[in-house]
Coordinates of N, CA and C in Angstrom, one line a residue:
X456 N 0.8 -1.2 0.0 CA 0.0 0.0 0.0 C 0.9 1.3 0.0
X457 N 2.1 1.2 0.8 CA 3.0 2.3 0.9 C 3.7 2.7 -0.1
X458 N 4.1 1.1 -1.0 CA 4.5 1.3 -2.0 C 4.0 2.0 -3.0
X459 N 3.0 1.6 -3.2 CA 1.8 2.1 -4.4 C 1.7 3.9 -4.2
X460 N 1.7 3.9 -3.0 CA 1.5 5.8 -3.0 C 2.9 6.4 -3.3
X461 N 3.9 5.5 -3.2 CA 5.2 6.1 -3.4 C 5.6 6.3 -4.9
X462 N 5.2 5.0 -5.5 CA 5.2 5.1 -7.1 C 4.5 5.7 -7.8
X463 N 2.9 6.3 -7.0 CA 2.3 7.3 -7.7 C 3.1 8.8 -7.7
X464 N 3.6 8.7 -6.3 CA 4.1 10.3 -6.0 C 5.5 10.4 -7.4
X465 N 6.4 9.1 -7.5 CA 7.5 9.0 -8.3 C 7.4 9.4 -9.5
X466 N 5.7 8.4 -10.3 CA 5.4 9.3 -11.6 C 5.1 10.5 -11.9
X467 N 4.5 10.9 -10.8 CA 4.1 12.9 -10.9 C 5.2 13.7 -10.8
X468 N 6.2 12.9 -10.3 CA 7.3 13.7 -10.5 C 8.0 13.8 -11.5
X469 N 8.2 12.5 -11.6 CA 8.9 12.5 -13.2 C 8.3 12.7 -14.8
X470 N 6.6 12.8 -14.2 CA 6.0 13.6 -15.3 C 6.1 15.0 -15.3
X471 N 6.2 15.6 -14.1 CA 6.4 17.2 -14.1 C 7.6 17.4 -14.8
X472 N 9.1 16.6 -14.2 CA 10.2 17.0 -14.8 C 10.3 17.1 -16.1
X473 N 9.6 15.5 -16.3 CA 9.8 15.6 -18.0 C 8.8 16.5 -19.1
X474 N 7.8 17.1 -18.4 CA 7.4 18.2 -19.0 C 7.6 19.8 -19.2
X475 N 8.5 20.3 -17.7 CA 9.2 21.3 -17.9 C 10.9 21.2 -18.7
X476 N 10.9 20.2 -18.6 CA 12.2 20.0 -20.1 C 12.0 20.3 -21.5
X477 N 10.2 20.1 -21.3 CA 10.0 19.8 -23.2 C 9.6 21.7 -23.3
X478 N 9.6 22.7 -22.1 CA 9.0 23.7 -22.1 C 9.9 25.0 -21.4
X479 N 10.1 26.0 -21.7 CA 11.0 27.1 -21.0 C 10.5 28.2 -20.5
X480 N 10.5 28.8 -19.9 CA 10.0 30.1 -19.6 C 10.6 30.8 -20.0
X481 N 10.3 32.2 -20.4 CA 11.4 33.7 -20.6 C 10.9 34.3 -19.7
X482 N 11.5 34.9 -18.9 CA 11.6 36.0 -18.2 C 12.3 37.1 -17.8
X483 N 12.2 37.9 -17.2 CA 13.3 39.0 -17.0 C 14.3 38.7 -16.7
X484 N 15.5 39.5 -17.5 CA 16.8 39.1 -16.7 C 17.9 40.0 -17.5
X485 N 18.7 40.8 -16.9 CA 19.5 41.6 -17.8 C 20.9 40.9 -17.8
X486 N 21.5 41.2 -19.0 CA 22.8 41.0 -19.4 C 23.5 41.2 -18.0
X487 N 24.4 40.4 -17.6 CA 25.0 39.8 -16.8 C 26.7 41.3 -16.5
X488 N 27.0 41.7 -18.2 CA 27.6 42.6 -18.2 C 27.4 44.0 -17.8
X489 N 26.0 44.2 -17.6 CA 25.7 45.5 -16.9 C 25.6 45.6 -15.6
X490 N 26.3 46.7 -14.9 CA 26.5 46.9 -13.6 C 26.0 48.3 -13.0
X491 N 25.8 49.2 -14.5 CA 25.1 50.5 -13.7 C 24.2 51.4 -14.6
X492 N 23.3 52.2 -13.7 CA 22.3 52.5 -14.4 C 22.4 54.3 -13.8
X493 N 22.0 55.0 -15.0 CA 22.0 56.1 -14.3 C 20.3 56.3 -14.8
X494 N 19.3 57.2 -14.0 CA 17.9 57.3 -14.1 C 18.1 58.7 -13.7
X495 N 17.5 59.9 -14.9 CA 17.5 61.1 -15.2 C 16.8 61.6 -14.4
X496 N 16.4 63.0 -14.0 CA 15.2 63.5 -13.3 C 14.1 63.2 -14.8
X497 N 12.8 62.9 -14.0 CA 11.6 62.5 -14.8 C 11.0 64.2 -15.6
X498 N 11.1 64.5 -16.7 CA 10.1 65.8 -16.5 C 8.8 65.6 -17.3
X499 N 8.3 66.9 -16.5 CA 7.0 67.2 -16.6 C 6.9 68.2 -17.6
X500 N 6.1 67.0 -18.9 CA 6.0 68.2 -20.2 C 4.3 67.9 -20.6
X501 N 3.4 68.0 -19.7 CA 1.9 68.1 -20.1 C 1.3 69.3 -18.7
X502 N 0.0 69.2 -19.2 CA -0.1 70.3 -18.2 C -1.3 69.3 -17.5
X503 N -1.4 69.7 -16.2 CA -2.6 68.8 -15.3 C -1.7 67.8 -14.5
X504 N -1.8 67.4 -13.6 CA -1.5 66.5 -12.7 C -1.1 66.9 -11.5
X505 N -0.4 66.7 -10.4 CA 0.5 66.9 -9.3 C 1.8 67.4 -9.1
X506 N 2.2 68.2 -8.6 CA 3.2 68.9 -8.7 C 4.5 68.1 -8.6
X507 N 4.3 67.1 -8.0 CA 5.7 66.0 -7.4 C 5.0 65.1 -8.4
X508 N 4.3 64.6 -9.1 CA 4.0 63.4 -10.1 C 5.5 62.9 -10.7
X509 N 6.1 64.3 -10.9 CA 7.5 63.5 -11.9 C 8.5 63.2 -10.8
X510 N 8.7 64.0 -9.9 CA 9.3 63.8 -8.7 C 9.0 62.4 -7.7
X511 N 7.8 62.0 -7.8 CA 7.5 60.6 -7.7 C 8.2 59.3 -8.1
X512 N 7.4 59.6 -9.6 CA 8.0 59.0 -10.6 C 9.1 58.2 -10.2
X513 N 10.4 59.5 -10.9 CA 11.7 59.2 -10.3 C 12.5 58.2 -9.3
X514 N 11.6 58.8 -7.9 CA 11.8 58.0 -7.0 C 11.3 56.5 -7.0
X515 N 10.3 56.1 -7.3 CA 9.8 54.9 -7.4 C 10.7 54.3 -8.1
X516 N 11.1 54.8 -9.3 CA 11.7 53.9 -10.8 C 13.2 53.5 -10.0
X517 N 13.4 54.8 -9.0 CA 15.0 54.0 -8.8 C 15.3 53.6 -7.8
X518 N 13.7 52.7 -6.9 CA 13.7 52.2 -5.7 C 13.3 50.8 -6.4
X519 N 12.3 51.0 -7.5 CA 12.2 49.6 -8.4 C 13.4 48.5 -8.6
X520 N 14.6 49.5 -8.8 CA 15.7 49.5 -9.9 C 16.7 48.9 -8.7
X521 N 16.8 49.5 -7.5 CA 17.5 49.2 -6.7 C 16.9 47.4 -6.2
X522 N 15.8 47.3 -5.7 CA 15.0 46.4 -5.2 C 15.2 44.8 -6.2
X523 N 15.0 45.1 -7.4 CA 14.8 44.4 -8.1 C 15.4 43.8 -9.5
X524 N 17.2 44.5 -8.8 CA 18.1 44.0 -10.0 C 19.5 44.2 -9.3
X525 N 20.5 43.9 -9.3 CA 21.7 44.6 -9.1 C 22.8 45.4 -9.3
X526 N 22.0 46.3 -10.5 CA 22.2 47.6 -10.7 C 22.8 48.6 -9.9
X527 N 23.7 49.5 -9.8 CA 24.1 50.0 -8.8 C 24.2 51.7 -9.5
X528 N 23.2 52.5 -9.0 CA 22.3 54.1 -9.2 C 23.7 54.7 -9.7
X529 N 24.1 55.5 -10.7 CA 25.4 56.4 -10.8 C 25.0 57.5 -11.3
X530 N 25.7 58.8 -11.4 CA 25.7 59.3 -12.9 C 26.6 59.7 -13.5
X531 N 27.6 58.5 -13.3 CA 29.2 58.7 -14.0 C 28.8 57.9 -15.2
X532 N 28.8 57.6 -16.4 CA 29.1 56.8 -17.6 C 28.5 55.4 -16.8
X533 N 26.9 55.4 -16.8 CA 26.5 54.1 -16.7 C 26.3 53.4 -18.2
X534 N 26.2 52.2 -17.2 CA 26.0 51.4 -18.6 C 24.6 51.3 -19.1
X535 N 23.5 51.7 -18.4 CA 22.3 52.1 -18.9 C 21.6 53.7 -18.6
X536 N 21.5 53.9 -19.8 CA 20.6 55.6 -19.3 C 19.5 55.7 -19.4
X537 N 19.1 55.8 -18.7 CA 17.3 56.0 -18.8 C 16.8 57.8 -18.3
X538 N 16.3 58.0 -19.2 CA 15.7 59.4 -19.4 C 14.2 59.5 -19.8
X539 N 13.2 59.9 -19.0 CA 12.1 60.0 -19.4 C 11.6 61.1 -19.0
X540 N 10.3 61.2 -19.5 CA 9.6 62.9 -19.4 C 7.5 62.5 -19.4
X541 N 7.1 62.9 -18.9 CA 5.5 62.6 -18.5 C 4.8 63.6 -20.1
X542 N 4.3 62.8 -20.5 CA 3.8 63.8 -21.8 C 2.2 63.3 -21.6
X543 N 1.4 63.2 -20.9 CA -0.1 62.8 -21.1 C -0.6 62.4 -19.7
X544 N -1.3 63.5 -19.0 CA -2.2 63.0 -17.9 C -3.6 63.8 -17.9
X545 N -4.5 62.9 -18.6 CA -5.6 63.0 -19.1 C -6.7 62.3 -18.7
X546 N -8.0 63.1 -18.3 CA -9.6 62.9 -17.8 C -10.0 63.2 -18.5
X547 N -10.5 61.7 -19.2 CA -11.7 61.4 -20.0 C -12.8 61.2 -19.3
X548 N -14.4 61.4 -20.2 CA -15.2 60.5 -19.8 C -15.3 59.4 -20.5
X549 N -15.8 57.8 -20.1 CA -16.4 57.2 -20.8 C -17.8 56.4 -20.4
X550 N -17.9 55.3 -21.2 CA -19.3 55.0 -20.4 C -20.6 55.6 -20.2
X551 N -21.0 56.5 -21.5 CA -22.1 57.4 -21.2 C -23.0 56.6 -20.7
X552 N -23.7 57.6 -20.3 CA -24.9 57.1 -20.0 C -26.5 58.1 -20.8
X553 N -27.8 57.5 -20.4 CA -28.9 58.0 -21.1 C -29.0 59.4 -20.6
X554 N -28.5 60.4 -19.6 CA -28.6 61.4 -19.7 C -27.9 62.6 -20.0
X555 N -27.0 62.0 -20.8 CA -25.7 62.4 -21.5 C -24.5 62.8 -20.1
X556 N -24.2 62.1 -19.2 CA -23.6 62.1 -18.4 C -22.1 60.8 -18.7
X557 N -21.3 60.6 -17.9 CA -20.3 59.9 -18.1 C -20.5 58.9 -17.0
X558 N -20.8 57.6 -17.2 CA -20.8 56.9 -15.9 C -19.4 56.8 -15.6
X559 N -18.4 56.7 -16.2 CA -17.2 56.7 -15.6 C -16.3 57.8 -16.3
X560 N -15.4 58.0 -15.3 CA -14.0 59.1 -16.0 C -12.6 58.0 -15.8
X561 N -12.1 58.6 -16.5 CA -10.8 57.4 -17.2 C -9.6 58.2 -16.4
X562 N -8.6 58.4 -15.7 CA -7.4 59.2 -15.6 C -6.3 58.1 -16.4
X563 N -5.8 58.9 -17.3 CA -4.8 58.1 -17.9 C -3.2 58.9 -17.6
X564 N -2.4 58.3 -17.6 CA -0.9 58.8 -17.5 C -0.3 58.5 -18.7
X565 N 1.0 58.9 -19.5 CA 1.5 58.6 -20.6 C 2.7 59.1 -20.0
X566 N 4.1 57.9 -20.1 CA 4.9 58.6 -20.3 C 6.1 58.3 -21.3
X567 N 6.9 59.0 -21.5 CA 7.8 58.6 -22.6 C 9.2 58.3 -22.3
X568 N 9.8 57.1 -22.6 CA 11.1 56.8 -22.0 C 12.3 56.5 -23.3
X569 N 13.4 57.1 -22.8 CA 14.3 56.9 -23.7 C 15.4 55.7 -23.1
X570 N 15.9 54.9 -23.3 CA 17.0 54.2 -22.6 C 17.4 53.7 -23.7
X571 N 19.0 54.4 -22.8 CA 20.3 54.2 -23.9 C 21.4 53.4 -23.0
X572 N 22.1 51.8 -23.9 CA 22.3 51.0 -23.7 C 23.8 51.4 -24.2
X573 N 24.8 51.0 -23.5 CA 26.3 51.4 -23.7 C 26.9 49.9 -24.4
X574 N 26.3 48.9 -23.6 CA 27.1 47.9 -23.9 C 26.5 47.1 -25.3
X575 N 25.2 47.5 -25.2 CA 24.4 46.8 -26.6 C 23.9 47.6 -27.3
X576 N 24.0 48.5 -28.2 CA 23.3 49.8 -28.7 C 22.0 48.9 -29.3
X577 N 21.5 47.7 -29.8 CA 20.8 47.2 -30.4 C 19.3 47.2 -29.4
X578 N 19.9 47.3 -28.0 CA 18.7 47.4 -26.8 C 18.0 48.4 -26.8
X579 N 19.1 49.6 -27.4 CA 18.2 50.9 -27.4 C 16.9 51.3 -27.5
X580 N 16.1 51.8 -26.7 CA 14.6 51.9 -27.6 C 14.4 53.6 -26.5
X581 N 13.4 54.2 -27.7 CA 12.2 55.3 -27.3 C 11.1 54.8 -27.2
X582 N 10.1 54.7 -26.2 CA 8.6 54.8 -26.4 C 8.1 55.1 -25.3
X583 N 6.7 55.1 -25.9 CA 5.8 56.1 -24.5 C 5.1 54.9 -24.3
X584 N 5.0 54.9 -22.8 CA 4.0 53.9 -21.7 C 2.7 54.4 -21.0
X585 N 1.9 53.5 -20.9 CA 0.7 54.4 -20.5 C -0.1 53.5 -19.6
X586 N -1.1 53.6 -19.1 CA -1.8 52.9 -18.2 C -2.7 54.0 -17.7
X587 N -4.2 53.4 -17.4 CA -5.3 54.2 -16.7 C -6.0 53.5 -16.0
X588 N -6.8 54.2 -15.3 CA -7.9 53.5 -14.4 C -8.9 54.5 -14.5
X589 N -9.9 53.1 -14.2 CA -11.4 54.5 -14.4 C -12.0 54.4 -12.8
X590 N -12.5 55.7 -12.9 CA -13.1 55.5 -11.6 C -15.0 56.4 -11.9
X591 N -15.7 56.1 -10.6 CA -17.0 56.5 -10.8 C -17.3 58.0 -11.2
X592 N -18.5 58.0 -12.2 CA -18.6 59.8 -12.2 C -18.8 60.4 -11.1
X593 N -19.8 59.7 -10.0 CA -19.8 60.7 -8.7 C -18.9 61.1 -8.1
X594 N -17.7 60.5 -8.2 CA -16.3 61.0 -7.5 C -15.7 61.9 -8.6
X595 N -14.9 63.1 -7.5 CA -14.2 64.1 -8.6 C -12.8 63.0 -8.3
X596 N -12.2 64.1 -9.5 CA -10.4 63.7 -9.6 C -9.8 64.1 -8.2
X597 N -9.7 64.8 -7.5 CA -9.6 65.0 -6.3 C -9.6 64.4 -5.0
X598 N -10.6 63.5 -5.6 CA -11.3 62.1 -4.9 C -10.6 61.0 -4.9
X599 N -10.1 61.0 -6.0 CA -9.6 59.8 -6.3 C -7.8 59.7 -6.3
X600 N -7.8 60.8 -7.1 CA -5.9 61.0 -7.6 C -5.1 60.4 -6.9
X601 N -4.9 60.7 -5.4 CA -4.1 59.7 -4.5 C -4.2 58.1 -4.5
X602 N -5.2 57.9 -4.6 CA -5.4 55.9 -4.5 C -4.9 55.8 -6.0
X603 N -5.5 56.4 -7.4 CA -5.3 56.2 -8.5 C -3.7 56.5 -9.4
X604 N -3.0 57.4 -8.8 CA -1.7 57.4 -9.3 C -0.8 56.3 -9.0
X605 N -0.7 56.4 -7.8 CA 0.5 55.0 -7.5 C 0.1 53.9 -8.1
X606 N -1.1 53.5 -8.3 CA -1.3 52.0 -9.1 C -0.5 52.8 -10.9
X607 N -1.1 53.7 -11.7 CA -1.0 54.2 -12.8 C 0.8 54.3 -13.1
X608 N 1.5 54.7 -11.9 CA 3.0 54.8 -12.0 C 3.7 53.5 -11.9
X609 N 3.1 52.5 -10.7 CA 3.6 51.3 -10.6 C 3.3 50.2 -11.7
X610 N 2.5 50.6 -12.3 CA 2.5 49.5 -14.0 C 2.9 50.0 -14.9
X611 N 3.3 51.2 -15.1 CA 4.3 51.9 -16.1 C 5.5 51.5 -15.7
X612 N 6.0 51.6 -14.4 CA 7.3 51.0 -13.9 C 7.2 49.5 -14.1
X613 N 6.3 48.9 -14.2 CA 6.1 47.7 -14.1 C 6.3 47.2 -16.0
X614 N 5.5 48.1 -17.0 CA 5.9 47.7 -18.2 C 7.0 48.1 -18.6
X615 N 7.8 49.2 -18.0 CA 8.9 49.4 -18.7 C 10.4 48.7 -18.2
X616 N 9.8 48.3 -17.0 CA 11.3 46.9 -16.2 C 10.9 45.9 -17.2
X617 N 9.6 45.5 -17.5 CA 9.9 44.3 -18.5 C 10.4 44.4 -19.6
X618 N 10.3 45.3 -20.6 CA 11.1 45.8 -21.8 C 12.1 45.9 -21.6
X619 N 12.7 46.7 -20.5 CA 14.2 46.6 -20.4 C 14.8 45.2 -20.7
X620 N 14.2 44.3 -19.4 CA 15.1 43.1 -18.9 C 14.1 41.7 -19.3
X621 N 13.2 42.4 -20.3 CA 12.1 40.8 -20.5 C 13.2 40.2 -21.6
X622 N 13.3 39.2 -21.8 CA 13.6 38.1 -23.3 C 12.7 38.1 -23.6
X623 N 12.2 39.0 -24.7 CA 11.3 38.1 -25.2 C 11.3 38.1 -27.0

């Protein structure tokens, strides 16, 4: 009886092994030859938002950066540059409704990142990242801005660590 549960446990195992063999993951992971990063002040080139938004920003991206890689912060000749600037923080409505009201407003963030790569110029890339959340018409932006930025900044940080360091 002991047996039998042991040779069941033996094939699950050796069916798991031999199916993560036939299968790989990509995930993040930077070149092994990079050791520093310099992260620009963030600027503020739209009009609307929070006075520290880019000042935020910044902070976050190079507490991300610290936490979650072995990068070491410079701004002597790193081996990655990262330069970005906030170009889009926009309240929409959407969701009308039958009294020509908005059942929801959208706050969207947009921002634009340059990173320039010393050791692989082929990594190089420009583009703008964005992420929104909607929240209810009854609530003003005022209402909400505090709970709704930090999520809107932490997935932009969140899509643009994967581009950096995803394989994919």
């Amino acid at each position: 009886m002991i047996w039998k549960k042991w040779s069941n446990l033996f094939v699950i195992i050796a069916t798991v092994i031999g199916l993560s063999s036939c299968y790989s993951f990509k995930g993040a992971s930077l070149d092994a030859n990079l050791k520093t990063i310099e992260i620009s002040n963030i600027r503020m080139e739209t009009a609307g938002g929070p006075a520290n938004l880019s000042l935020d920003l910044n902070e976050k991206l190079k507490e991300y950066f610290q936490r979650n890689t072995s990068l070491k912060i410079t701004n002597k000749n790193p081996d990655l540059l990262l330069e970005g600037r906030i170009v889009g923080y926009e309240l929409t409505p959407q969701a009308p409704t039958g009294d020509d009201k908005a059942g929801l407003n959208r706050l969207t963030l947009r921002v634009e990142f340059k990173l320039t790569n010393r050791l692989d110029e082929e990594k190089n890339f420009e583009q703008e990242f964005s992420f929104y959340q909607d929240f209810p018409q009854s609530q003003t932006l005022s209402q909400v801005e505090k709970a709704l930025i930090p999520k809107l900044v932490d997935q932009i940080i969140l899509d643009l660590f994967n581009k950096i360091a995803g394989d994919w």
